[in-house]
Amino acid sequence: RLLETVSFSISMPIWFLLTMTLLGVVIGGFAAVLLTRGIVQPIMKLTAGAEAIGKGELDHRIDIKSDDELGDLAASFNRMAETRQQSEKALRETALHDALIKLPNRAYFRIRLTEALDNARRAGLVVAIHFLDLDNFKDVNDTLGHPAGDDLLKQVSARLLACVRTTDTVARLGGDEFAIIQSNVNHQYGITVLAERVVESIAKPFTLDQEQVFTGTSIGITVFPHDDTDPEQLFKNADLALYQAKQEGRSNYRLYDPAMNEEIHARKALEQDIRQALEQGDFFLNYQPQIDIASGRITGVEALVRWKHPERGMVSPAEFIPVAEQARLINRLTDGVLREACEQARAWLDAGLPAITMSVNLSPADFKRQDIVSTVTSILEASRVSGTRNHRRDGHVGRRVGHRHPERTA
């Protein structure tokens, strides 16, 4: 019995020790779980979230909702990601939209065009690209100022948006140049209807600084896939059609035709020949007499510019003068005509011939020059014609030019 008592007294502490040890293990494990859930896992979420945001994954959000420091830190990371996301969105909007009128710019237009063409390929549909610019926009800037020009652009964009459907895209390519992507076109009739609607809308008067201002628009149109399937070539086609529309008279539209390429190349070649002729002095004057019917006496002459091309022979002024105006070479041509006409007038006077009227035709483009008066005066003085008595020098100008620039015309 003594041994049994001793054995029992010894076994009691061992049992208690084992129980306490087991209890400690359970409590420690529970504490470890709590520690992992409360600290370790949130820290891992913070680390992973910070790495994701740092890599540019701005849609990522750290899901920690505790009220301690870890929760505050997670909320800060989330706010930072949201702020950066909004900033980058604003930058993208700025990069892809026109700063003045908020329309898509040229870069965004190219993106939208690529998307429209891809959709059309899949659905077997047609897309029309309209290029347009404003007639006489520079005159608005020159006469009313750039703020009025900006106001005009804003009003034009509003009218263009009113002409198209929500599925279409209106963009400003720069300056007074706009473009329209007309998607999901079923028939060519719909293309011309839109073009006519735009021309008619822009032709209506605009109110700028309490004044009514009239302008117009010329439109060049190309069609996918009929004209081409490559975006860059479609750009060129629409530009060629716009150029042709402007050549044929403003406030109208032209659809692209492959023959336009040949016309443009011929015009470019003629422009180069005009430049060379100006350098070499190949232009010359014919003088058409003006006769008094009663006396039969020559009272004046009209100086008419002529050009004998080395390969084509005589080229009509009706052909080369519009090209010279378009290429901004007409001022050089006019100066040469004035100089030669005045020198001839001086030569006739020196030869003892009676003084007569010398008439010279001036282009509308000449009256856009700020130096037209000083240029004419200088040429007259250099030829010693300006001081000649009883000798008249006439410049023939169109009525439209005289009304637009009365001071310089006078």
Coordinates of C-alpha atoms in Angstrom, one line a residue:
R1 CA 0.0 0.0 0.0
L2 CA 2.9 2.3 0.7
L3 CA 4.2 1.7 -2.8
E4 CA 0.8 2.3 -4.3
T5 CA 0.6 5.6 -2.4
V6 CA 4.0 6.7 -3.5
S7 CA 3.3 5.8 -7.1
F8 CA 0.1 7.7 -7.2
S9 CA 1.7 10.8 -5.6
I10 CA 4.4 10.7 -8.3
S11 CA 2.1 10.1 -11.2
M12 CA -0.1 13.2 -10.3
P13 CA 2.5 15.8 -11.3
I14 CA 3.3 14.0 -14.5
W15 CA -0.3 13.9 -15.6
F16 CA -0.7 17.6 -14.7
L17 CA 2.4 18.5 -16.6
L18 CA 1.3 16.6 -19.7
T19 CA -2.1 18.3 -19.5
M20 CA -0.6 21.7 -19.1
T21 CA 1.8 21.1 -22.0
L22 CA -1.0 20.0 -24.2
L23 CA -3.0 23.0 -23.2
G24 CA 0.0 25.2 -24.0
V25 CA 0.4 23.7 -27.4
V26 CA -3.3 24.3 -28.2
I27 CA -3.2 27.9 -26.9
G28 CA 0.1 28.5 -28.8
G29 CA -1.4 27.2 -32.0
F30 CA -4.5 29.2 -31.6
A31 CA -2.4 32.3 -30.9
A32 CA -0.3 31.5 -34.1
V33 CA -3.5 31.4 -36.1
L34 CA -4.6 34.6 -34.7
L35 CA -1.2 36.2 -35.4
T36 CA -1.2 34.9 -38.9
R37 CA -4.7 36.2 -39.7
G38 CA -4.2 39.5 -37.9
I39 CA -0.7 40.5 -38.9
V40 CA 1.1 38.2 -41.3
Q41 CA -1.7 37.9 -43.9
P42 CA -2.5 41.6 -44.0
I43 CA 1.2 42.3 -44.4
M44 CA 1.4 39.9 -47.3
K45 CA -1.7 41.6 -48.8
L46 CA 0.0 45.0 -48.4
T47 CA 3.2 43.7 -50.0
A48 CA 1.4 42.1 -53.0
G49 CA -0.8 45.2 -53.4
A50 CA 2.1 47.6 -53.3
E51 CA 3.9 45.5 -55.9
A52 CA 0.8 45.4 -58.2
I53 CA 0.2 49.2 -58.0
G54 CA 3.9 49.8 -58.6
K55 CA 3.7 47.8 -61.8
G56 CA 0.9 49.9 -63.0
E57 CA -2.1 47.7 -62.1
L58 CA -4.1 50.6 -61.0
D59 CA -7.4 48.7 -60.8
H60 CA -5.9 46.6 -58.0
R61 CA -7.3 47.4 -54.5
I62 CA -5.9 46.1 -51.1
D63 CA -8.7 44.4 -49.2
I64 CA -7.9 45.2 -45.5
K65 CA -10.7 46.6 -43.5
S66 CA -9.2 46.7 -40.0
D67 CA -9.2 49.8 -37.9
D68 CA -5.5 49.6 -37.1
E69 CA -2.3 50.9 -38.7
L70 CA -2.4 48.1 -41.4
G71 CA -5.9 49.2 -42.4
D72 CA -4.9 52.8 -42.6
L73 CA -1.9 51.9 -44.7
A74 CA -4.0 49.8 -47.1
A75 CA -6.5 52.7 -47.5
S76 CA -3.6 55.0 -48.3
F77 CA -2.4 52.7 -51.0
N78 CA -5.9 52.4 -52.5
R79 CA -6.3 56.2 -52.6
M80 CA -2.9 56.5 -54.2
A81 CA -3.9 54.0 -56.9
E82 CA -7.2 55.7 -57.6
T83 CA -5.6 59.2 -57.8
R84 CA -3.0 57.9 -60.2
Q85 CA -5.6 56.2 -62.2
Q86 CA -7.6 59.4 -62.6
S87 CA -4.5 61.4 -63.5
E88 CA -3.5 58.9 -66.2
K89 CA -7.1 59.0 -67.6
A90 CA -7.0 62.8 -67.7
L91 CA -3.6 62.6 -69.5
R92 CA -5.0 60.1 -72.0
E93 CA -8.0 62.4 -72.7
T94 CA -5.6 65.4 -73.2
A95 CA -3.4 63.4 -75.5
L96 CA -6.3 62.1 -77.6
H97 CA -8.6 65.1 -77.8
D98 CA -8.2 68.6 -79.2
A99 CA -7.6 71.1 -76.4
L100 CA -9.8 73.8 -77.9
I101 CA -13.0 72.0 -78.9
K102 CA -12.6 68.7 -77.1
L103 CA -13.1 66.6 -80.3
P104 CA -10.8 63.6 -81.0
N105 CA -7.5 64.8 -82.4
R106 CA -5.6 63.3 -85.3
A107 CA -4.0 60.6 -83.2
Y108 CA -7.3 59.4 -81.8
F109 CA -8.9 59.7 -85.2
R110 CA -6.4 57.1 -86.5
I111 CA -7.3 54.8 -83.6
R112 CA -11.0 55.2 -84.2
L113 CA -10.5 54.7 -87.9
T114 CA -8.6 51.4 -87.4
E115 CA -11.4 50.2 -85.0
A116 CA -14.1 51.1 -87.6
L117 CA -12.3 49.4 -90.4
D118 CA -11.8 46.2 -88.3
N119 CA -15.5 46.1 -87.4
A120 CA -16.5 46.7 -91.1
R121 CA -14.2 43.8 -92.2
R122 CA -15.9 41.4 -89.8
A123 CA -19.4 42.6 -90.6
G124 CA -18.9 43.1 -94.3
L125 CA -19.9 46.8 -94.1
V126 CA -18.8 50.0 -95.7
V127 CA -17.0 53.0 -94.0
A128 CA -16.8 56.5 -95.5
I129 CA -14.0 58.9 -94.5
H130 CA -14.8 62.6 -95.1
F131 CA -11.9 65.2 -95.0
L132 CA -13.0 68.8 -94.9
D133 CA -11.7 72.3 -94.2
L134 CA -13.2 75.7 -94.0
D135 CA -13.2 78.2 -96.8
N136 CA -11.6 81.6 -96.0
F137 CA -10.8 80.7 -92.4
K138 CA -7.6 82.7 -92.5
D139 CA -9.7 85.8 -93.4
V140 CA -11.7 85.4 -90.2
N141 CA -8.5 85.3 -88.1
D142 CA -7.0 88.2 -90.0
T143 CA -10.0 90.5 -89.8
L144 CA -11.7 89.6 -86.5
G145 CA -8.8 88.1 -84.5
H146 CA -7.9 84.6 -83.3
P147 CA -10.5 84.6 -80.5
A148 CA -13.2 84.9 -83.1
G149 CA -11.5 82.2 -85.1
D150 CA -11.5 79.9 -82.1
D151 CA -15.2 80.7 -81.6
L152 CA -15.9 79.8 -85.2
L153 CA -14.1 76.4 -84.8
K154 CA -16.3 75.7 -81.8
Q155 CA -19.5 76.5 -83.6
V156 CA -18.4 74.5 -86.6
S157 CA -17.7 71.4 -84.4
A158 CA -21.2 71.7 -82.9
R159 CA -22.8 71.8 -86.3
L160 CA -20.8 68.8 -87.5
L161 CA -21.8 66.8 -84.5
A162 CA -25.5 67.7 -85.2
C163 CA -25.1 66.4 -88.7
V164 CA -23.8 62.9 -87.8
R165 CA -25.1 59.8 -86.0
T166 CA -23.9 58.7 -82.6
T167 CA -22.0 55.8 -84.3
D168 CA -20.0 58.3 -86.4
T169 CA -16.8 60.0 -85.3
V170 CA -16.0 63.7 -85.8
A171 CA -12.4 64.8 -85.3
R172 CA -10.3 67.9 -85.6
L173 CA -7.1 67.1 -87.5
G174 CA -5.6 70.6 -86.9
G175 CA -6.2 74.2 -87.9
D176 CA -9.4 74.4 -89.8
E177 CA -9.3 70.7 -90.9
F178 CA -11.9 68.3 -89.7
A179 CA -12.7 64.7 -90.5
I180 CA -15.7 62.4 -90.2
I181 CA -15.8 58.6 -89.9
Q182 CA -19.1 57.5 -91.3
S183 CA -19.6 53.9 -90.1
N184 CA -22.0 51.2 -91.2
V185 CA -22.9 52.7 -94.5
N186 CA -25.4 50.7 -96.6
H187 CA -25.4 52.7 -99.8
Q188 CA -23.4 55.5 -101.5
Y189 CA -26.5 57.6 -101.3
G190 CA -26.1 57.8 -97.5
I191 CA -22.5 59.1 -98.1
T192 CA -23.6 62.0 -100.4
V193 CA -26.5 62.8 -98.1
L194 CA -24.2 63.4 -95.2
A195 CA -21.8 65.5 -97.4
E196 CA -24.6 67.7 -98.6
R197 CA -26.0 68.1 -95.1
V198 CA -22.6 69.2 -93.9
V199 CA -22.0 71.7 -96.8
E200 CA -25.5 73.1 -96.3
S201 CA -25.0 73.5 -92.5
I202 CA -21.6 75.2 -92.7
A203 CA -22.9 77.6 -95.4
K204 CA -25.4 79.2 -92.9
P205 CA -24.1 82.4 -91.2
F206 CA -22.2 82.3 -88.0
T207 CA -22.4 85.0 -85.3
L208 CA -19.0 86.2 -84.2
D209 CA -18.6 89.3 -82.0
Q210 CA -22.2 90.2 -82.8
E211 CA -21.4 90.1 -86.5
Q212 CA -22.7 87.7 -89.1
V213 CA -19.8 85.8 -90.8
F214 CA -20.2 83.5 -93.8
T215 CA -17.9 80.6 -94.6
G216 CA -18.2 77.3 -96.3
T217 CA -16.5 73.9 -96.4
S218 CA -15.0 71.7 -99.1
I219 CA -15.1 67.9 -98.5
G220 CA -13.1 65.0 -99.9
I221 CA -14.5 61.5 -99.5
T222 CA -13.1 58.1 -99.8
V223 CA -14.8 54.7 -99.2
F224 CA -13.7 51.5 -97.6
P225 CA -13.3 48.9 -99.0
H226 CA -14.2 50.2 -102.5
D227 CA -11.2 52.7 -102.8
D228 CA -8.7 50.8 -100.6
T229 CA -8.4 48.9 -97.4
D230 CA -5.2 50.4 -95.9
P231 CA -5.8 53.3 -93.5
E232 CA -2.8 55.3 -94.8
Q233 CA -3.9 55.0 -98.4
L234 CA -7.5 56.0 -97.4
F235 CA -6.0 59.1 -95.8
K236 CA -4.2 60.0 -99.0
N237 CA -7.4 59.3 -101.1
A238 CA -9.5 61.6 -99.0
D239 CA -6.9 64.3 -99.1
L240 CA -6.7 64.1 -102.9
A241 CA -10.5 64.3 -103.1
L242 CA -10.5 67.3 -100.9
Y243 CA -7.8 69.0 -103.0
Q244 CA -9.9 68.3 -106.1
A245 CA -13.1 69.7 -104.4
K246 CA -11.3 73.0 -103.6
Q247 CA -9.9 73.3 -107.2
E248 CA -13.4 72.9 -108.7
G249 CA -15.0 75.6 -106.5
R250 CA -15.6 75.9 -102.8
S251 CA -18.6 74.7 -100.7
N252 CA -18.8 71.4 -102.4
Y253 CA -17.6 67.8 -102.1
R254 CA -15.9 65.2 -104.3
L255 CA -15.7 61.4 -104.0
Y256 CA -12.3 59.9 -104.6
D257 CA -11.5 58.7 -108.1
P258 CA -8.3 56.9 -109.1
A259 CA -7.9 59.4 -112.0
M260 CA -7.3 62.1 -109.4
N261 CA -3.8 60.7 -108.8
E262 CA -2.9 61.4 -112.4
E263 CA -4.4 64.9 -112.2
I264 CA -2.4 65.7 -109.0
H265 CA 0.8 64.4 -110.5
A266 CA 0.2 66.5 -113.6
R267 CA -0.5 69.6 -111.5
K268 CA 2.6 69.0 -109.3
A269 CA 4.7 68.6 -112.5
L270 CA 3.2 71.9 -113.9
E271 CA 4.0 73.6 -110.6
Q272 CA 7.6 72.5 -110.8
D273 CA 7.8 73.8 -114.4
I274 CA 6.4 77.1 -113.3
R275 CA 9.1 77.4 -110.6
Q276 CA 11.7 76.7 -113.2
A277 CA 10.2 79.1 -115.7
L278 CA 10.3 81.9 -113.0
E279 CA 13.9 81.2 -112.3
Q280 CA 14.9 81.2 -116.0
G281 CA 12.7 84.2 -117.0
D282 CA 10.6 82.1 -119.5
F283 CA 7.4 84.2 -119.1
F284 CA 6.9 87.0 -121.5
L285 CA 4.3 89.7 -122.3
N286 CA 2.1 90.3 -125.2
Y287 CA 0.5 93.8 -125.5
Q288 CA -3.1 94.0 -126.6
P289 CA -3.8 97.5 -128.0
Q290 CA -6.8 99.6 -126.9
I291 CA -7.9 101.7 -129.8
D292 CA -10.1 104.9 -129.8
I293 CA -12.8 104.0 -132.4
A294 CA -13.3 107.6 -133.4
S295 CA -9.7 108.5 -134.1
G296 CA -8.2 105.1 -134.7
R297 CA -5.4 106.1 -132.3
I298 CA -4.0 103.6 -129.8
T299 CA -4.7 105.0 -126.4
G300 CA -3.4 102.1 -124.3
V301 CA -2.3 98.5 -124.1
E302 CA -3.0 95.6 -121.8
A303 CA 0.0 93.5 -120.7
L304 CA -0.9 89.8 -121.0
V305 CA 1.5 87.2 -119.6
R306 CA 2.4 84.3 -121.8
W307 CA 4.4 81.1 -121.4
K308 CA 6.0 78.9 -124.0
H309 CA 6.8 75.6 -122.4
P310 CA 10.0 74.0 -123.8
E311 CA 8.1 70.7 -124.4
R312 CA 4.4 71.5 -124.5
G313 CA 4.6 74.7 -126.4
M314 CA 2.2 77.6 -125.5
V315 CA 0.4 77.0 -122.2
S316 CA -2.8 78.9 -121.6
P317 CA -2.9 81.3 -118.7
A318 CA -6.2 79.7 -117.7
E319 CA -4.1 76.6 -116.9
F320 CA -0.9 78.0 -115.3
I321 CA -2.2 81.0 -113.3
P322 CA -4.5 78.9 -111.0
V323 CA -1.6 76.6 -110.3
A324 CA 0.6 79.5 -109.6
E325 CA -2.0 80.9 -107.2
Q326 CA -2.4 77.6 -105.4
A327 CA 1.4 77.1 -105.1
R328 CA 1.8 80.7 -103.9
L329 CA 4.0 81.6 -106.8
I330 CA 1.6 84.2 -108.2
N331 CA 3.3 87.1 -106.3
R332 CA 6.6 86.4 -108.0
L333 CA 4.9 86.2 -111.4
T334 CA 3.0 89.4 -110.8
D335 CA 6.1 91.3 -109.8
G336 CA 7.9 90.1 -112.9
V337 CA 4.9 91.2 -115.1
L338 CA 4.8 94.6 -113.5
R339 CA 8.5 95.1 -113.8
E340 CA 8.6 94.1 -117.5
A341 CA 5.5 96.2 -118.4
C342 CA 6.9 99.3 -116.7
E343 CA 10.3 98.9 -118.4
Q344 CA 8.5 98.5 -121.8
A345 CA 6.4 101.7 -121.1
R346 CA 9.7 103.5 -120.3
A347 CA 11.3 102.2 -123.5
W348 CA 8.4 103.5 -125.6
L349 CA 8.6 106.9 -124.0
D350 CA 12.3 107.1 -124.5
A351 CA 11.7 106.2 -128.2
G352 CA 9.5 109.3 -128.5
L353 CA 6.2 107.5 -128.6
P354 CA 3.2 109.3 -127.0
A355 CA 2.2 108.4 -123.5
I356 CA -0.5 105.7 -123.3
T357 CA -2.3 103.7 -120.6
M358 CA -0.6 100.6 -119.5
S359 CA -2.9 98.0 -118.0
V360 CA -1.8 95.0 -115.9
N361 CA -4.0 92.3 -114.5
L362 CA -3.6 91.5 -110.8
S363 CA -4.6 88.3 -109.1
P364 CA -6.9 88.2 -106.0
A365 CA -3.9 86.7 -104.2
D366 CA -1.9 89.9 -104.8
F367 CA -4.3 91.9 -102.6
K368 CA -3.7 89.7 -99.7
R369 CA -0.1 90.9 -99.6
Q370 CA 0.6 93.6 -97.0
D371 CA 3.4 95.0 -99.3
I372 CA 1.4 95.3 -102.5
V373 CA 1.4 99.1 -102.5
S374 CA 5.1 99.4 -101.7
T375 CA 6.0 96.8 -104.3
V376 CA 4.1 98.6 -107.1
T377 CA 5.5 101.9 -106.0
S378 CA 9.1 100.6 -106.0
I379 CA 8.7 99.1 -109.4
L380 CA 7.3 102.3 -110.9
E381 CA 10.1 104.3 -109.4
A382 CA 12.8 101.9 -110.5
S383 CA 11.5 102.0 -114.1
R384 CA 11.2 105.9 -114.0
V385 CA 7.6 105.7 -115.0
S386 CA 6.0 107.0 -111.8
G387 CA 6.9 110.6 -112.5
T388 CA 5.9 110.7 -116.2
R389 CA 3.3 113.2 -117.1
N390 CA 0.2 112.1 -119.0
H391 CA 1.0 108.5 -118.5
R392 CA -1.5 106.2 -116.8
R393 CA -0.8 102.8 -115.2
D394 CA -4.0 100.7 -114.7
G395 CA -4.3 97.6 -112.6
H396 CA -7.3 95.4 -113.5
V397 CA -8.8 93.8 -110.4
G398 CA -12.0 91.8 -109.8
R399 CA -15.0 93.4 -108.2
R400 CA -14.9 90.8 -105.4
V401 CA -11.3 91.7 -104.6
G402 CA -12.0 95.4 -104.6
H403 CA -14.8 95.0 -102.1
R404 CA -12.8 92.7 -99.8
H405 CA -9.7 95.0 -99.7
P406 CA -10.9 98.5 -100.6
E407 CA -8.0 100.4 -99.0
R408 CA -5.3 98.4 -100.8
T409 CA -7.2 98.4 -104.0
A410 CA -7.5 102.2 -103.9

